[in-house]
Amino acid sequence: AIVVLASVAWLAATLDPSPPPLAGQARVSDGDSFRLDGTRIRLLGLDAPELAQQCLAPDGRQWNCGEAARNRMAALLSSGVVHCQPEETDQYGRLLASCTIGGQDPAATMVAEGLAVSSGRYRAEEADARRRNAGIWAGSFESPRNWRDDRARPQDLFGWLSTFLP
């Protein structure tokens, strides 16, 4: 059984290789995704606030943490050539990738600066950002995943129309 499973895994990896590396100038989409030569890329290992997402500062005032995350990612992307190693494609057709800019990992920077949360990687950077009350950790916020789930878009025509019906 183990030999069969190993053979199936090898065959799957052989038939579906990882996409080739990409490099070039990128244009920001939001705090964890961008376009590189027309290809949509989502960084692996982090989850940034959504563009319209608001967070609370320690004094209780709202601030647009999603916009702040996008602006910081734009600054990182503009600092040089982006090199990405895609690992897979997500349900939205975006390449999921690890990237560097001038040898630095923009995903690690976003988490370390408190403008994204760790989602499987960058746990040390998140722990440090929390300790320093950096970015979103200075006040309170809804996790980006929960924020998206609470505002899920209807997927079909009936679902879309039902948003307008009583």
XYZ file of C-alpha atoms in Angstrom:
166
model
C 0.000 0.000 0.000
C 2.822 2.397 0.822
C 4.488 1.719 -2.519
C 1.216 2.389 -4.336
C 0.662 5.672 -2.462
C 4.236 6.767 -3.108
C 3.859 5.934 -6.796
C 0.625 7.928 -7.045
C 2.243 10.913 -5.301
C 5.269 10.768 -7.625
C 3.035 10.496 -10.688
C 0.912 13.452 -9.565
C 4.021 15.573 -8.982
C 5.422 14.598 -12.363
C 2.214 15.353 -14.249
C 1.506 18.622 -12.429
C 4.860 20.370 -11.916
C 5.104 23.695 -10.137
C 4.828 26.722 -12.398
C 8.178 28.248 -13.417
C 9.690 31.176 -11.471
C 8.617 34.711 -12.400
C 10.467 37.997 -12.111
C 9.710 41.602 -12.985
C 8.008 44.768 -11.815
C 4.787 44.145 -9.923
C 1.639 46.197 -9.372
C -0.130 45.967 -6.022
C -3.652 44.581 -5.661
C -3.893 44.528 -1.864
C -1.753 43.738 1.171
C -0.970 40.174 0.147
C -1.441 40.030 -3.617
C -0.282 41.721 -6.794
C 0.115 41.354 -10.545
C 3.441 40.436 -12.071
C 3.556 40.677 -15.878
C -0.224 40.221 -15.977
C -0.166 37.176 -13.678
C -2.132 37.391 -10.446
C -0.004 36.327 -7.448
C -0.972 35.778 -3.824
C 1.843 35.565 -1.302
C 2.023 32.396 0.765
C 2.115 32.350 4.548
C 0.270 35.534 5.441
C -3.163 37.094 5.364
C -3.457 40.881 5.175
C -6.563 42.908 6.025
C -8.912 43.352 3.087
C -8.819 46.676 1.269
C -12.088 47.941 2.802
C -11.344 46.519 6.256
C -11.237 48.839 9.261
C -9.306 48.199 12.476
C -9.501 49.913 15.852
C -6.662 52.007 17.259
C -5.968 51.844 21.021
C -8.050 55.013 21.494
C -11.049 53.337 19.824
C -10.906 55.284 16.587
C -11.176 53.369 13.320
C -8.410 53.332 10.764
C -8.292 51.759 7.329
C -5.848 48.927 8.009
C -6.623 47.305 4.650
C -5.601 50.432 2.792
C -2.497 50.788 4.975
C -1.515 47.183 4.152
C -2.015 47.793 0.432
C 0.016 51.004 0.544
C 2.897 49.290 2.350
C 2.874 46.413 -0.132
C 2.927 48.961 -2.983
C 6.005 50.587 -1.447
C 7.730 47.221 -1.077
C 6.923 46.244 -4.675
C 8.221 49.547 -6.028
C 11.597 49.045 -4.344
C 12.918 46.631 -6.967
C 12.486 43.583 -9.143
C 10.164 40.983 -7.667
C 11.277 37.339 -7.913
C 8.597 34.714 -7.231
C 8.597 30.953 -6.971
C 5.006 29.763 -7.472
C 3.945 26.616 -5.633
C 0.363 26.142 -6.779
C -2.785 27.874 -8.036
C -5.693 28.797 -5.780
C -9.443 28.557 -6.418
C -9.435 32.074 -7.916
C -6.742 31.258 -10.481
C -3.992 33.157 -8.657
C -0.512 31.698 -8.349
C 0.399 31.080 -4.716
C 4.046 31.997 -4.364
C 6.994 32.862 -2.164
C 8.695 36.029 -3.365
C 11.682 38.259 -2.716
C 12.569 41.843 -3.586
C 16.259 42.634 -3.410
C 16.765 39.469 -1.379
C 14.114 40.462 1.180
C 10.831 38.623 1.753
C 7.923 41.100 1.474
C 5.557 38.692 3.240
C 7.856 38.533 6.272
C 8.055 42.346 6.270
C 4.261 42.723 6.177
C 3.799 40.363 9.134
C 6.738 41.859 11.087
C 5.302 45.363 10.664
C 1.885 44.257 11.919
C 0.140 44.753 8.581
C -0.703 41.064 8.094
C -1.175 37.958 10.205
C 0.701 34.703 9.850
C -1.120 31.891 8.098
C 1.264 29.002 8.452
C 4.562 30.826 8.067
C 6.111 33.869 9.753
C 5.045 32.911 13.267
C 8.160 34.499 14.820
C 7.525 37.747 12.925
C 3.930 37.786 14.138
C 4.946 37.116 17.735
C 7.405 40.020 17.568
C 4.803 42.353 16.006
C 2.333 41.430 18.756
C 4.940 42.044 21.454
C 5.716 45.486 19.995
C 2.021 46.345 19.412
C 2.886 47.024 15.771
C 0.230 47.887 13.207
C -3.012 45.977 13.723
C -1.714 44.572 17.030
C -1.779 48.074 18.608
C -5.565 47.960 18.913
C -8.129 45.410 17.872
C -9.188 43.904 14.576
C -11.174 41.090 13.047
C -9.026 38.447 11.396
C -8.981 38.966 7.624
C -10.470 35.482 7.099
C -13.397 36.193 9.430
C -13.885 39.620 7.880
C -14.141 38.023 4.410
C -16.416 35.234 5.641
C -18.779 37.746 7.262
C -19.031 39.609 3.973
C -19.149 36.670 1.577
C -20.276 37.573 -1.895
C -23.135 35.614 -3.423
C -21.750 33.149 -5.962
C -24.646 32.713 -8.382
C -27.249 34.915 -10.043
C -30.005 33.932 -7.591
C -27.706 34.705 -4.645
C -26.834 38.069 -6.134
C -30.490 38.956 -6.749
C -31.452 37.837 -3.248
C -29.331 40.659 -1.803
C -31.892 43.098 -3.215
C -35.054 41.192 -2.280
C -36.755 41.466 1.125
